[in-house]
Coordinates of C-alpha atoms in Angstrom, one line a residue:
M1 CA -40.4 -16.8 30.6
A2 CA -37.3 -14.3 29.9
L3 CA -35.1 -17.2 29.3
L4 CA -37.5 -19.0 26.2
I5 CA -38.2 -14.9 24.9
G6 CA -34.2 -15.0 24.7
C7 CA -34.3 -18.3 22.9
A8 CA -36.5 -16.9 20.6
A9 CA -34.0 -13.7 19.7
L10 CA -31.0 -15.9 19.7
L11 CA -33.0 -18.1 16.8
A12 CA -34.1 -15.5 15.3
L13 CA -30.6 -14.1 14.9
L14 CA -29.3 -17.7 13.7
V15 CA -31.8 -17.1 10.8
H16 CA -31.1 -13.7 10.1
T17 CA -27.0 -14.4 9.8
L18 CA -28.0 -17.7 7.9
A19 CA -29.9 -15.5 5.3
N20 CA -27.1 -13.4 5.2
A21 CA -24.5 -16.0 4.7
R22 CA -26.5 -17.1 1.8
L23 CA -26.8 -13.3 0.9
L24 CA -23.0 -12.5 1.2
R25 CA -21.5 -11.2 -2.4
R26 CA -18.5 -13.2 -3.3
P27 CA -15.7 -12.3 -6.2
P28 CA -16.6 -14.0 -9.4
I29 CA -14.2 -17.2 -10.6
I30 CA -12.0 -15.4 -13.8
G31 CA -11.1 -17.3 -16.8
S32 CA -12.5 -21.0 -16.2
A33 CA -15.1 -22.8 -17.7
G34 CA -17.8 -20.8 -16.2
G35 CA -16.7 -18.1 -15.1
V36 CA -16.3 -14.4 -15.6
A37 CA -13.9 -13.9 -18.9
S38 CA -10.5 -12.7 -17.8
A39 CA -9.8 -9.0 -18.7
P40 CA -6.9 -7.2 -17.1
P41 CA -8.0 -4.6 -14.8
R42 CA -7.6 -1.1 -16.4
Q43 CA -6.9 2.6 -14.9
V44 CA -6.6 0.6 -11.1
A45 CA -4.8 1.9 -8.3
V46 CA -3.5 -0.2 -5.5
L47 CA -2.9 2.6 -2.5
L48 CA -0.6 1.0 0.2
P49 CA -0.2 3.8 3.4
L50 CA 2.6 2.5 5.6
R51 CA 4.3 4.0 8.9
D52 CA 6.8 1.8 10.9
E53 CA 6.1 -1.5 9.3
A54 CA 9.1 -2.7 8.2
T55 CA 8.6 -5.9 10.3
R56 CA 5.3 -7.0 9.0
V57 CA 4.7 -5.1 5.5
E58 CA 7.5 -7.8 3.4
P59 CA 5.1 -10.5 2.4
C60 CA 2.1 -7.9 1.6
L61 CA 4.4 -6.7 -1.0
R62 CA 5.8 -9.6 -2.2
A63 CA 2.1 -10.2 -2.9
L64 CA 2.0 -7.2 -5.3
L65 CA 4.2 -8.1 -6.9
E66 CA 2.4 -10.4 -8.5
L67 CA -0.2 -8.8 -10.0
P68 CA -0.7 -7.9 -13.0
P69 CA 1.2 -5.3 -14.6
A70 CA -1.2 -2.9 -15.7
V71 CA -1.9 -2.9 -12.2
R72 CA -1.2 0.4 -10.4
V73 CA 0.9 0.3 -7.3
L74 CA 1.4 3.2 -5.0
V75 CA 3.1 3.2 -1.2
L76 CA 3.4 6.1 0.9
D77 CA 6.1 6.2 3.7
D78 CA 4.0 8.4 6.0
G79 CA 7.2 9.3 8.4
S80 CA 8.6 6.1 9.5
T81 CA 11.7 5.9 12.0
D82 CA 11.8 1.5 11.4
G83 CA 13.6 1.6 7.9
T84 CA 9.9 1.0 6.2
A85 CA 11.1 3.5 3.1
E86 CA 14.3 1.2 2.5
L87 CA 12.4 -2.3 2.8
V88 CA 10.3 -1.0 -0.3
R89 CA 12.8 -0.4 -2.0
R90 CA 14.5 -3.3 -1.6
V91 CA 12.0 -5.8 -2.0
A92 CA 9.6 -4.2 -4.6
G93 CA 11.8 -1.7 -6.5
D94 CA 10.6 0.1 -9.6
R95 CA 7.8 -2.2 -9.7
V96 CA 6.1 0.3 -7.3
T97 CA 5.5 3.9 -6.1
L98 CA 7.1 5.2 -3.5
L99 CA 5.8 8.5 -2.4
T100 CA 7.2 10.6 0.5
G101 CA 4.3 11.5 2.9
R102 CA 4.1 15.1 4.0
P103 CA 3.9 16.4 7.3
L104 CA 0.9 15.7 9.1
P105 CA -1.7 19.2 9.1
A106 CA -3.9 20.8 12.1
G107 CA -7.0 19.1 12.2
W108 CA -6.3 15.2 10.4
L109 CA -5.2 11.5 11.7
G110 CA -2.3 10.0 10.1
K111 CA -3.6 7.3 8.1
P112 CA -6.8 9.6 6.4
H113 CA -4.1 12.4 5.4
A114 CA -1.6 9.1 3.7
C115 CA -4.5 7.8 2.3
Q116 CA -5.6 11.3 0.4
Q117 CA -1.9 11.5 -0.3
L118 CA -2.6 8.2 -2.0
A119 CA -5.5 8.8 -3.8
D120 CA -4.1 12.5 -5.0
A121 CA -1.0 11.1 -6.6
A122 CA -3.3 8.1 -8.3
G123 CA -4.2 10.1 -11.6
D124 CA -6.5 9.1 -13.9
A125 CA -7.3 5.8 -11.8
E126 CA -10.5 4.8 -12.1
V127 CA -10.5 2.7 -9.1
L128 CA -8.8 2.8 -5.7
V129 CA -7.7 0.1 -3.9
F130 CA -7.2 1.2 -0.4
L131 CA -5.0 -1.5 1.5
D132 CA -3.2 -2.3 4.8
A133 CA 0.2 -3.4 5.4
D134 CA -1.1 -6.9 7.0
V135 CA -3.1 -7.8 4.0
V136 CA -1.8 -10.3 1.6
L137 CA -3.4 -10.4 -1.8
A138 CA -4.1 -13.4 -4.3
P139 CA -2.2 -12.6 -7.7
D140 CA -6.1 -12.2 -9.1
A141 CA -7.4 -10.1 -5.7
V142 CA -7.5 -6.9 -7.3
E143 CA -9.0 -8.3 -11.0
R144 CA -12.0 -10.2 -9.0
A145 CA -12.7 -7.4 -6.6
T146 CA -12.9 -5.1 -9.7
V147 CA -15.4 -7.3 -11.1
L148 CA -17.2 -7.6 -8.0
L149 CA -17.3 -3.7 -7.5
R150 CA -19.1 -3.4 -11.7
R151 CA -21.2 -6.4 -11.3
S152 CA -22.8 -5.8 -7.5
G153 CA -23.6 -1.7 -9.0
V154 CA -22.0 -0.2 -5.3
D155 CA -19.8 2.3 -5.1
L156 CA -17.6 1.1 -2.4
L157 CA -17.2 -2.4 -1.8
S158 CA -15.4 -3.9 1.4
P159 CA -14.0 -7.6 0.5
Y160 CA -13.6 -8.6 4.1
P161 CA -10.0 -11.0 4.3
R162 CA -9.5 -13.9 5.6
I163 CA -9.0 -13.3 9.1
E164 CA -5.8 -15.4 10.4
A165 CA -5.8 -15.5 14.1
V166 CA -2.6 -17.2 15.8
G167 CA -2.9 -17.1 19.6
P168 CA -5.4 -17.4 22.1
G169 CA -6.9 -14.2 22.7
E170 CA -6.8 -13.7 18.7
R171 CA -8.7 -17.0 18.5
L172 CA -11.1 -15.7 20.5
V173 CA -11.7 -11.6 19.6
Q174 CA -10.6 -11.8 16.3
P175 CA -13.7 -13.6 14.2
L176 CA -16.0 -11.7 16.3
L177 CA -15.4 -8.8 13.2
Q178 CA -17.3 -10.7 10.7
W179 CA -19.6 -12.2 13.1
S180 CA -21.1 -8.8 14.6
W181 CA -21.9 -8.0 11.0
L182 CA -23.5 -11.6 9.7
T183 CA -25.6 -11.6 13.0
F184 CA -27.1 -7.5 13.4
L185 CA -26.6 -6.1 10.0
P186 CA -29.0 -6.7 6.8
L187 CA -26.8 -7.3 4.3
R188 CA -29.1 -6.4 1.3
A189 CA -30.9 -3.4 3.0
M190 CA -27.6 -1.9 3.6
E191 CA -27.0 -1.8 -0.2
R192 CA -30.4 -0.4 -1.4
S193 CA -30.8 1.9 1.9
A194 CA -29.6 6.0 1.6
R195 CA -28.7 6.1 5.6
P196 CA -25.2 6.7 6.6
S197 CA -26.1 4.5 10.0
L198 CA -26.9 1.4 8.0
A199 CA -22.9 1.0 6.9
A200 CA -20.4 -1.6 7.7
A201 CA -16.3 -1.6 6.2
G202 CA -13.3 -3.2 6.9
G203 CA -9.8 -0.6 5.6
Q204 CA -8.0 -3.4 5.6
F205 CA -8.9 -3.8 1.4
L206 CA -11.5 -1.2 0.6
V207 CA -12.6 -0.8 -3.3
V208 CA -13.7 2.1 -4.8
R209 CA -15.1 4.1 -7.6
R210 CA -13.1 7.6 -8.1
D211 CA -15.8 9.4 -8.9
A212 CA -17.9 8.0 -6.1
Y213 CA -14.7 8.7 -3.5
E214 CA -14.3 12.5 -5.2
R215 CA -18.3 13.1 -4.7
A216 CA -18.1 11.9 -1.4
G217 CA -15.2 14.6 -0.2
G218 CA -12.6 11.1 -0.1
H219 CA -10.5 11.1 2.9
A220 CA -11.0 15.1 3.3
A221 CA -14.4 14.1 4.4
V222 CA -13.2 11.8 7.1
R223 CA -9.9 13.4 8.2
D224 CA -10.3 13.6 12.3
R225 CA -12.1 9.7 12.6
V226 CA -10.1 7.2 13.5
L227 CA -12.5 4.6 12.2
E228 CA -11.8 6.4 8.7
D229 CA -13.3 3.2 7.0
I230 CA -16.9 3.1 7.7
E231 CA -17.2 7.2 8.3
L232 CA -16.2 7.0 4.4
A233 CA -18.8 4.5 3.6
R234 CA -21.1 6.7 5.5
A235 CA -20.2 9.5 3.6
V236 CA -20.1 7.9 0.2
K237 CA -23.8 7.0 1.2
R238 CA -24.3 11.1 2.1
S239 CA -23.5 11.3 -1.2
G240 CA -25.9 9.2 -3.2
G241 CA -23.7 6.3 -3.7
R242 CA -24.2 2.7 -2.9
I243 CA -22.0 0.7 -0.2
G244 CA -21.6 -3.1 -0.1
L245 CA -19.6 -6.2 1.6
A246 CA -18.0 -9.3 0.5
D247 CA -16.7 -12.4 1.3
G248 CA -12.7 -11.6 0.8
S249 CA -11.5 -14.6 1.7
A250 CA -10.8 -15.9 -1.0
L251 CA -8.6 -12.6 -2.1
A252 CA -6.8 -11.6 0.4
R253 CA -5.6 -13.3 4.4
C254 CA -4.7 -10.8 7.0
R255 CA -3.2 -10.6 10.4
M256 CA -4.1 -7.8 12.0
Y257 CA -2.4 -8.2 15.7
A258 CA 1.3 -10.6 16.2
S259 CA 0.0 -10.7 19.9
W260 CA -1.9 -10.6 22.5
R261 CA -0.5 -6.5 23.6
E262 CA -0.9 -5.3 19.8
L263 CA -4.7 -6.7 20.0
S264 CA -5.9 -5.1 23.6
D265 CA -4.1 -1.6 22.5
G266 CA -5.6 -2.0 18.6
Y267 CA -9.2 -2.2 19.8
A268 CA -8.3 0.5 22.5
K269 CA -7.3 3.0 20.3
S270 CA -11.2 3.2 18.2
L271 CA -13.2 0.3 19.7
W272 CA -15.1 3.6 22.0
A273 CA -15.8 5.3 18.5
S274 CA -17.8 2.2 16.9
F275 CA -20.5 2.9 19.1
G276 CA -22.0 7.0 18.9
S277 CA -21.9 7.6 22.4
P278 CA -21.3 5.7 26.1
L279 CA -25.4 5.3 26.5
G280 CA -25.4 3.6 23.1
A281 CA -22.1 1.1 24.2
V282 CA -23.7 0.3 27.7
A283 CA -27.1 -0.6 25.3
V284 CA -25.4 -2.7 22.7
L285 CA -23.0 -4.6 25.6
A286 CA -25.8 -5.4 28.1
M287 CA -28.1 -6.8 25.0
L288 CA -24.9 -9.1 23.9
L289 CA -23.7 -10.1 27.7
A290 CA -27.3 -11.0 28.6
L291 CA -28.2 -13.4 25.2
Y292 CA -24.2 -15.1 24.9
V293 CA -23.4 -15.1 28.5
V294 CA -26.3 -15.0 31.0
L295 CA -28.8 -17.0 29.1
P296 CA -26.3 -19.6 28.5
A297 CA -25.3 -19.3 32.4
A298 CA -28.3 -20.2 33.0
V299 CA -27.5 -24.0 32.5
L300 CA -25.8 -24.0 35.7
F301 CA -28.5 -23.1 37.8
G302 CA -30.3 -26.3 36.6
Q303 CA -32.5 -23.7 33.6
W304 CA -31.8 -26.0 31.2
A305 CA -33.5 -23.7 28.5
G306 CA -29.4 -22.1 29.1
L307 CA -28.1 -25.4 27.1
L308 CA -30.4 -24.1 24.1
A309 CA -29.0 -20.6 24.5
Y310 CA -25.6 -21.7 24.2
A311 CA -26.2 -24.0 21.5
L312 CA -28.0 -21.2 19.5
G313 CA -24.6 -18.5 20.0
V314 CA -22.5 -21.4 19.1
A315 CA -24.2 -21.8 15.6
G316 CA -24.6 -18.6 14.8
R317 CA -20.6 -18.1 15.4
A318 CA -19.8 -21.0 13.2
V319 CA -22.1 -19.6 10.3
S320 CA -20.2 -16.9 10.4
A321 CA -16.9 -18.2 10.7
R322 CA -17.8 -21.0 7.4
A323 CA -19.1 -18.1 5.4
T324 CA -16.1 -16.0 5.8
G325 CA -13.4 -18.6 5.9
G326 CA -12.9 -18.5 9.3
R327 CA -12.3 -21.3 11.4
A328 CA -15.7 -22.6 13.3
F329 CA -14.3 -25.3 15.3
P330 CA -13.4 -25.9 18.4
D331 CA -13.2 -21.7 18.5
A332 CA -17.0 -21.4 18.4
L333 CA -17.5 -23.3 21.6
A334 CA -16.1 -20.5 23.1
H335 CA -18.3 -17.7 22.0
P336 CA -19.5 -16.4 25.8
V337 CA -15.6 -16.0 26.7
S338 CA -15.3 -13.7 23.2
V339 CA -18.6 -12.0 23.9
L340 CA -17.3 -11.1 27.6
L341 CA -13.9 -10.4 26.5
F342 CA -14.8 -8.3 24.0
A343 CA -17.5 -6.1 26.7
W344 CA -14.1 -5.4 28.5
L345 CA -12.2 -4.4 25.2
V346 CA -15.0 -1.9 24.9
A347 CA -14.6 -0.6 28.3
R348 CA -11.2 -0.3 28.5
S349 CA -10.9 1.7 24.9
Y350 CA -13.8 4.4 26.5
A351 CA -11.4 4.2 29.7
R352 CA -8.4 5.3 27.9
R353 CA -10.0 7.4 25.2
G354 CA -7.8 10.5 24.5
R355 CA -4.8 9.4 26.0
T356 CA -4.1 7.0 23.9
T357 CA -1.9 6.9 20.7
W358 CA -1.0 5.1 17.9
K359 CA 2.5 4.7 16.3
G360 CA 3.5 8.2 18.1
R361 CA 0.3 10.1 16.9
P362 CA -2.9 10.6 19.0
T363 CA -5.9 8.4 18.1
W364 CA -8.6 11.2 19.3
R365 CA -9.0 14.6 18.2
P366 CA -11.6 16.3 20.9

């Protein structure tokens, strides 16, 4: 009976994933027959914080050079020691405004402080586009994202880039980002609801109206938060704004980590903050492991409904990949392994909380 109940839950989650995939906002086509008339974005600033990114930021910078001239690009070098600022000057020259970050004040984490400095320097820009160094934009990405921001009626839009996963560890773990919110988060309800707890966002590529950003308190409101992107989305909600997610796979690509060590360290610094409390993490992981690992494993003991559970989990993973520009097969076939690996990463993150650093800075302020 428990196995059948679990399969029913997996079927419901698959139906929810299919509905979300259909409802997921996508950027309009600009300047083509049947598309939106092209209009160069005005008063838009792209803001790129950098700290020791000399080995990975060049593709991002070269893509920024292809944006329309009306888009302002501001880059902040946040105390780099690896020649990042020199690389920006060599690659981008006068096309971008290069700022030197101020020393980190007490009570702040590094990225919120860098983002706040960039926002303050953006002048009269009406739309702020926050970007990470590993994101490569399409030439029309800012224009299309800005149009989608306006048409959707939200104040903060997170167009998730197409995640590039190369190594086995990346292919197992990285697609879980999109899979998690497509499977468990009701997208339209999230847009309509004023509850800050019902929020998701990705800081790799974040588009926000300047007035909503300031009303929410900007990054100063999330100065000590390791997941500053989600916390900023919650701050926008608390101040009366609306947030939305979109498929940004046609606008940007992103390889977040270049090795398994980078990936595991990256998740260690922040994954613990995704659950609210250790008890919440235990509850979530117990549910994920029961549905996506234990139920499929029942087939090993002659319970053929376990094969149905496995197929439903794989189908949900494949649907989310198709909806967000990812690789569906054969990667989705290893979904139980992905969930097991994710559980290990969460446990490791909690074990290392308070003892991890990122680029020479602490990642947690008690």
